[in-house]
PDB file of C-alpha atoms in Angstrom:
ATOM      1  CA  UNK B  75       0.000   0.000   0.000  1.00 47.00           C
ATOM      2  CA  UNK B  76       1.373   3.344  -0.627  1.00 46.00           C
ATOM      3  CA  UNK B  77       2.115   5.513   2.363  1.00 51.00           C
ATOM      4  CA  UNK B  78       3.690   9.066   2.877  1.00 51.00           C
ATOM      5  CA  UNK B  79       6.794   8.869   5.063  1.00 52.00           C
ATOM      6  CA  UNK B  80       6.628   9.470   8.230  1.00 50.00           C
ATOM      7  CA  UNK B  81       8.652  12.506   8.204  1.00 50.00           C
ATOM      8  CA  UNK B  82       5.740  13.937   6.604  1.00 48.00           C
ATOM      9  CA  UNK B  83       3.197  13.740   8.805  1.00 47.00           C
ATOM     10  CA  UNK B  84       4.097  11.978  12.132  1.00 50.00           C
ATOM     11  CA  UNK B  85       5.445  14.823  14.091  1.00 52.00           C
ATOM     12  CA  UNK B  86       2.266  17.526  13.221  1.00 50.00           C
ATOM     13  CA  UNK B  87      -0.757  14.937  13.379  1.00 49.00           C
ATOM     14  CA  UNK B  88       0.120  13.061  16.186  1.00 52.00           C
ATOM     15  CA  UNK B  89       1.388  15.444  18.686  1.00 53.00           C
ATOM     16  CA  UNK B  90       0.340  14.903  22.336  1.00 52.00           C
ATOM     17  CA  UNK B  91      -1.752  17.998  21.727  1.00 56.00           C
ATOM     18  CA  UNK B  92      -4.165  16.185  19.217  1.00 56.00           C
ATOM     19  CA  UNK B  93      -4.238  13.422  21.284  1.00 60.00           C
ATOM     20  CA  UNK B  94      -6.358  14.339  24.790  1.00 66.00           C
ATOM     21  CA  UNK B  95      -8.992  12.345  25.899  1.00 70.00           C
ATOM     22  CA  UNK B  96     -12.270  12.193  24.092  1.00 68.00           C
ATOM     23  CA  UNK B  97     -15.769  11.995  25.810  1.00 77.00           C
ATOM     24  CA  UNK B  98     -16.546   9.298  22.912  1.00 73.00           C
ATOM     25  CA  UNK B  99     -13.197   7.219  22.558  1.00 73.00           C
ATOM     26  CA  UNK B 100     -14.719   5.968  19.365  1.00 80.00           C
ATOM     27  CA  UNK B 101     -15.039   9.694  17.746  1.00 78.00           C
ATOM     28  CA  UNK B 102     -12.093  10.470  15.388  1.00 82.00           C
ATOM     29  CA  UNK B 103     -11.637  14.462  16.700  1.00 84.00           C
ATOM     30  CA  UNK B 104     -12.257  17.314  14.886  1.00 86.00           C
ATOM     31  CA  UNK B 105      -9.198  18.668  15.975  1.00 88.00           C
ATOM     32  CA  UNK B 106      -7.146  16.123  13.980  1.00 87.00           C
ATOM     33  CA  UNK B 107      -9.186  16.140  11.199  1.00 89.00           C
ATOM     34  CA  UNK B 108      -7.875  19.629  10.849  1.00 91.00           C
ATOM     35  CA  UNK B 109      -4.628  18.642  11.072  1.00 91.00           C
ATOM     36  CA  UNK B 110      -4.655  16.042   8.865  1.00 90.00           C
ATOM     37  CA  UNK B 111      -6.599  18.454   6.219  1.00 91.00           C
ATOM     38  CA  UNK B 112      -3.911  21.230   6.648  1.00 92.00           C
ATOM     39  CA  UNK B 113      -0.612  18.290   6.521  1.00 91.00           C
ATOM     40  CA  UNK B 114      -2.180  16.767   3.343  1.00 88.00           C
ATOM     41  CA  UNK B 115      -2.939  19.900   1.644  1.00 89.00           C
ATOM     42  CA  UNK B 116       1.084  20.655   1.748  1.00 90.00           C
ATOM     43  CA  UNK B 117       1.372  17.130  -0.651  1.00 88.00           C
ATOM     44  CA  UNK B 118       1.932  17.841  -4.032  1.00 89.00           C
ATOM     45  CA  UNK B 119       1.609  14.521  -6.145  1.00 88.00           C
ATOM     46  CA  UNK B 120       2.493  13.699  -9.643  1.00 92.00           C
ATOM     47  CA  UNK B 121       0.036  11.513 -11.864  1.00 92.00           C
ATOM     48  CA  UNK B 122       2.389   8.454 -11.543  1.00 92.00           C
ATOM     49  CA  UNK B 123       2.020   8.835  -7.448  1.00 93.00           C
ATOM     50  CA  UNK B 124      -2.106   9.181  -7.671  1.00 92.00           C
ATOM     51  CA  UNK B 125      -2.046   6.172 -10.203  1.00 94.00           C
ATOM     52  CA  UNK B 126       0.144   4.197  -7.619  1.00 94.00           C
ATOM     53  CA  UNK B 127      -1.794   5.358  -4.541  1.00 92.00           C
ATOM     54  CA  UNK B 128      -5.149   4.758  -6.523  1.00 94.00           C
ATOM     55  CA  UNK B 129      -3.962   0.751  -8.108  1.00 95.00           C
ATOM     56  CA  UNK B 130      -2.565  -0.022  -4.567  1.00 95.00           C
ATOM     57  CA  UNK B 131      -5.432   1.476  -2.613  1.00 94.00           C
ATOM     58  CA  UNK B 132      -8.078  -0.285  -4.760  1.00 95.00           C
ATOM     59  CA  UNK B 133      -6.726  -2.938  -4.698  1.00 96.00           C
ATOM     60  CA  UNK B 134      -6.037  -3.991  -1.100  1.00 96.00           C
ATOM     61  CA  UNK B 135      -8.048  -6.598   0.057  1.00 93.00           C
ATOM     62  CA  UNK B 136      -9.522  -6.250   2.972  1.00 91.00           C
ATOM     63  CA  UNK B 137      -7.959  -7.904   6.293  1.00 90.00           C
ATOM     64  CA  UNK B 138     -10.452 -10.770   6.781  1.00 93.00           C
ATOM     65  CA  UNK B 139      -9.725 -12.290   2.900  1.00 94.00           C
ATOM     66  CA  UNK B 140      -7.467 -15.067   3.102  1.00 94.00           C
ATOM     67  CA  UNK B 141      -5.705 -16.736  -0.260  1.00 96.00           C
ATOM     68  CA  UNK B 142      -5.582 -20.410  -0.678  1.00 95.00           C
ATOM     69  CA  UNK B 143      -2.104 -21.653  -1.739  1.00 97.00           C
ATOM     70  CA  UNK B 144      -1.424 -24.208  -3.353  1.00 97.00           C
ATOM     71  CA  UNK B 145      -1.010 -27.513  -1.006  1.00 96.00           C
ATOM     72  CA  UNK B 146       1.137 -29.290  -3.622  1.00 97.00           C
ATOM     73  CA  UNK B 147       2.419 -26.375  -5.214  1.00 98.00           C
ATOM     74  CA  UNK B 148       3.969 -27.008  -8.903  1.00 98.00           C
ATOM     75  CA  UNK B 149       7.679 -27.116  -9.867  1.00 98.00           C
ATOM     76  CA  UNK B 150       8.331 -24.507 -11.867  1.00 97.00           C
ATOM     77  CA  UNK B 151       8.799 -25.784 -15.087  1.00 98.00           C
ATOM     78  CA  UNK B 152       5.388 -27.903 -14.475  1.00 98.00           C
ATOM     79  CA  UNK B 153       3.534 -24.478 -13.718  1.00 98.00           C
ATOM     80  CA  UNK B 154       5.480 -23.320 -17.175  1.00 98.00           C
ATOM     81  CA  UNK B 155       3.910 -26.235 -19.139  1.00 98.00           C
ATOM     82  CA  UNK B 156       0.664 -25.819 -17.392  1.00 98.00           C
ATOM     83  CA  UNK B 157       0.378 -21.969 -18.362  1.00 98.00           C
ATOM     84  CA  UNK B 158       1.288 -22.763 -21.765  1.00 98.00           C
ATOM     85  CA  UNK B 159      -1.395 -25.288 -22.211  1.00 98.00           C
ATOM     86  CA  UNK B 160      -4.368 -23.976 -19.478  1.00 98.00           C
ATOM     87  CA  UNK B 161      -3.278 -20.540 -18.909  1.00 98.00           C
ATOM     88  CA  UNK B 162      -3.930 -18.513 -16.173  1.00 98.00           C
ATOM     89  CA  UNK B 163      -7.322 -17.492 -13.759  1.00 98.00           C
ATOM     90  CA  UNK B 164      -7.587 -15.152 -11.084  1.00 98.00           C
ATOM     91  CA  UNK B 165      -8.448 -16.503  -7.731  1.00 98.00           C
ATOM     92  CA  UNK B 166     -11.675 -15.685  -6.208  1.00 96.00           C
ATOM     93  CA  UNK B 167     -10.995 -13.015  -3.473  1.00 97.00           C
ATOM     94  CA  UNK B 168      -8.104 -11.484  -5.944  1.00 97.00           C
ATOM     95  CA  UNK B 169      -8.128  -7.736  -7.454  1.00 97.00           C
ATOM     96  CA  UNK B 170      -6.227  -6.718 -10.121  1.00 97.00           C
ATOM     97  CA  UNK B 171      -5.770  -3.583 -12.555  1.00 97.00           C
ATOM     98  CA  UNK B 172      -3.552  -1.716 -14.584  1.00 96.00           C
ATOM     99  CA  UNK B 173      -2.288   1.659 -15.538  1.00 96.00           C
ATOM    100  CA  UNK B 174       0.516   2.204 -18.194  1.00 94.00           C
ATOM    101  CA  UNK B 175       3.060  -0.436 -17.632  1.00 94.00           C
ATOM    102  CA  UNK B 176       2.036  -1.013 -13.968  1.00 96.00           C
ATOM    103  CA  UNK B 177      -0.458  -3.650 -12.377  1.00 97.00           C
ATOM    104  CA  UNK B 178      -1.655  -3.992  -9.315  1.00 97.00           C
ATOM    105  CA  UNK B 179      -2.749  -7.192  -7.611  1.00 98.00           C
ATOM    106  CA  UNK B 180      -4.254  -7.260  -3.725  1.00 97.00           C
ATOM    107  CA  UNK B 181      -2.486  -3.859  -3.194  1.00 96.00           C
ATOM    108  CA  UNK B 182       0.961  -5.132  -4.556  1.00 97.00           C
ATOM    109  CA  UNK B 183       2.815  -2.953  -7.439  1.00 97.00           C
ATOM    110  CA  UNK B 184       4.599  -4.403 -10.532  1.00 96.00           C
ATOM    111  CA  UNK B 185       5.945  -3.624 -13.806  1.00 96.00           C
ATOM    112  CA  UNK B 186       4.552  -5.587 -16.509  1.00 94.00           C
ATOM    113  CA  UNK B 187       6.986  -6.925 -19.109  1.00 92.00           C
ATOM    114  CA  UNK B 188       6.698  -5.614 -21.806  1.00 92.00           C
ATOM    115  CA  UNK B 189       6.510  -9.096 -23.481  1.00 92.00           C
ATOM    116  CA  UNK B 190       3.150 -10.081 -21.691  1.00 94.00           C
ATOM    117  CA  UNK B 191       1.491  -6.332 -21.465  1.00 95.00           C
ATOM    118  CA  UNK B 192      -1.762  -7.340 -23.773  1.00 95.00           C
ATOM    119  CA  UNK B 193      -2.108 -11.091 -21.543  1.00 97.00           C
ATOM    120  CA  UNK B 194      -1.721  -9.540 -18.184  1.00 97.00           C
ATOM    121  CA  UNK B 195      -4.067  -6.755 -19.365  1.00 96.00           C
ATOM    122  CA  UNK B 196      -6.773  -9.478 -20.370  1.00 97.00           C
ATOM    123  CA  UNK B 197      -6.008 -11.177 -17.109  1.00 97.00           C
ATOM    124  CA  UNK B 198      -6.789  -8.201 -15.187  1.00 97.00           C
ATOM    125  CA  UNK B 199     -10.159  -7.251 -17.123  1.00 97.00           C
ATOM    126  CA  UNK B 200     -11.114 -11.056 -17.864  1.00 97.00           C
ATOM    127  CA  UNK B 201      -9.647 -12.288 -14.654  1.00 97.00           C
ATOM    128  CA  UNK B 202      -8.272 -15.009 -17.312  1.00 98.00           C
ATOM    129  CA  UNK B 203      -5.896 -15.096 -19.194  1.00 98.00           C
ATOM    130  CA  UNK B 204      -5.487 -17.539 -22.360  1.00 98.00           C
ATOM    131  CA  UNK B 205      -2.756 -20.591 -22.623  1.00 98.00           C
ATOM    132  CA  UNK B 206       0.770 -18.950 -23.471  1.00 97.00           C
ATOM    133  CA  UNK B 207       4.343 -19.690 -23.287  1.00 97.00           C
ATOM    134  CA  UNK B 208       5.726 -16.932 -21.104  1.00 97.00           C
ATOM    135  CA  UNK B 209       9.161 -14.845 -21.135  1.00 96.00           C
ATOM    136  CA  UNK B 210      10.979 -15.892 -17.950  1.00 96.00           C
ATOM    137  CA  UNK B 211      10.138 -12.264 -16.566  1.00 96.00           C
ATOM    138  CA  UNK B 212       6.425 -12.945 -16.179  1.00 97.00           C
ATOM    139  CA  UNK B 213       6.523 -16.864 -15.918  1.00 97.00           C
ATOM    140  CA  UNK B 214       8.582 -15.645 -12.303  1.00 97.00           C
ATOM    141  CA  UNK B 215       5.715 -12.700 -11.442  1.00 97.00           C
ATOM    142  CA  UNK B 216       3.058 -15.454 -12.549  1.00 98.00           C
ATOM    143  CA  UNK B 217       4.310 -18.035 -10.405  1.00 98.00           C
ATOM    144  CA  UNK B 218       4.759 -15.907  -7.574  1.00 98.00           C
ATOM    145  CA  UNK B 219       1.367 -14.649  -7.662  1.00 98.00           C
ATOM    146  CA  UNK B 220       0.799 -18.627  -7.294  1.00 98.00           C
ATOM    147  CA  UNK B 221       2.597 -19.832  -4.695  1.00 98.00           C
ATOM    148  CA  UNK B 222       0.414 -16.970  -2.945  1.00 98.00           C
ATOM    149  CA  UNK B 223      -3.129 -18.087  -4.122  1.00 98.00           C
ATOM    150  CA  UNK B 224      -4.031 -15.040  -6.050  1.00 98.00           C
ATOM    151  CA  UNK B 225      -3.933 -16.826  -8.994  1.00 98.00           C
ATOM    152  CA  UNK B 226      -4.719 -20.576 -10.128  1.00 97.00           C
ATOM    153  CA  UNK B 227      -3.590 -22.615 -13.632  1.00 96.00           C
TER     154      UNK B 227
END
């Protein structure tokens, strides 16, 4: 997930002063809200940052979605073969999208070789992707995706 430094932000919105007790403990304070409005109004981002912010922020998955790996994973050249002749599905609880040369899967960031742009594209707005020998590039992103259960062959 994307996150402003620390430098940024820790030392103005959470000062002691912002942090008194509350007669609702639940109730986010005003008083920071402020804070937090006047801190992020001092960020200037490019496009590329909102784009990364945006791909990672939409799609984190929330903390109660849990990936199935594998329980006999594949060797790697067996998940090769079976990509070439099954291709590729997303898993269930996975999110994916892209922007440029970037996509995003469960709020992780990657470049997409530019050998496999157009099949991780289809993956994304598919959430399949056809049978296809892959460069070794993607065949490592695709098998690493996986070994984590975000995606299935």
């Amino acid at each position: 997930a994307y996150e402003i430094p620390k430098r940024d932000w820790s030392s103005d919105v959470c000062s002691s002063d912002l942090l008194q007790p509350q007669r609702h403990v639940g109730q986010l304070p005003q008083d920071m809200v402020r804070e937090f409005e006047r801190v992020l109004s001092r960020v200037k981002w490019s496009s590329r940052e909102v784009a990364r912010f945006a791909g990672s922020f939409l799609t984190e998955t929330k903390a109660h979605v849990v990936f199935r790996r594998p329980p006999r994973p594949l060797p790697a050249a067996a998940f090769a073969r079976r990509v070439a002749s099954h291709g590729l599905k997303l898993a269930l609880p996975s999110r994916m999208l892209f922007h440029g040369r970037t996509v995003f899967i469960n709020g992780e960031t990657h470049t997409m070789p530019s050998a496999a742009k157009a099949w991780l594209m289809q993956l994304a707005d598919h959430r399949a992707a056809p049978p296809r020998e892959l460069d070794t590039q993607t065949l490592r992103l695709a098998r690493e995706w996986y070994l984590a259960g975000y995606v299935s062959v």
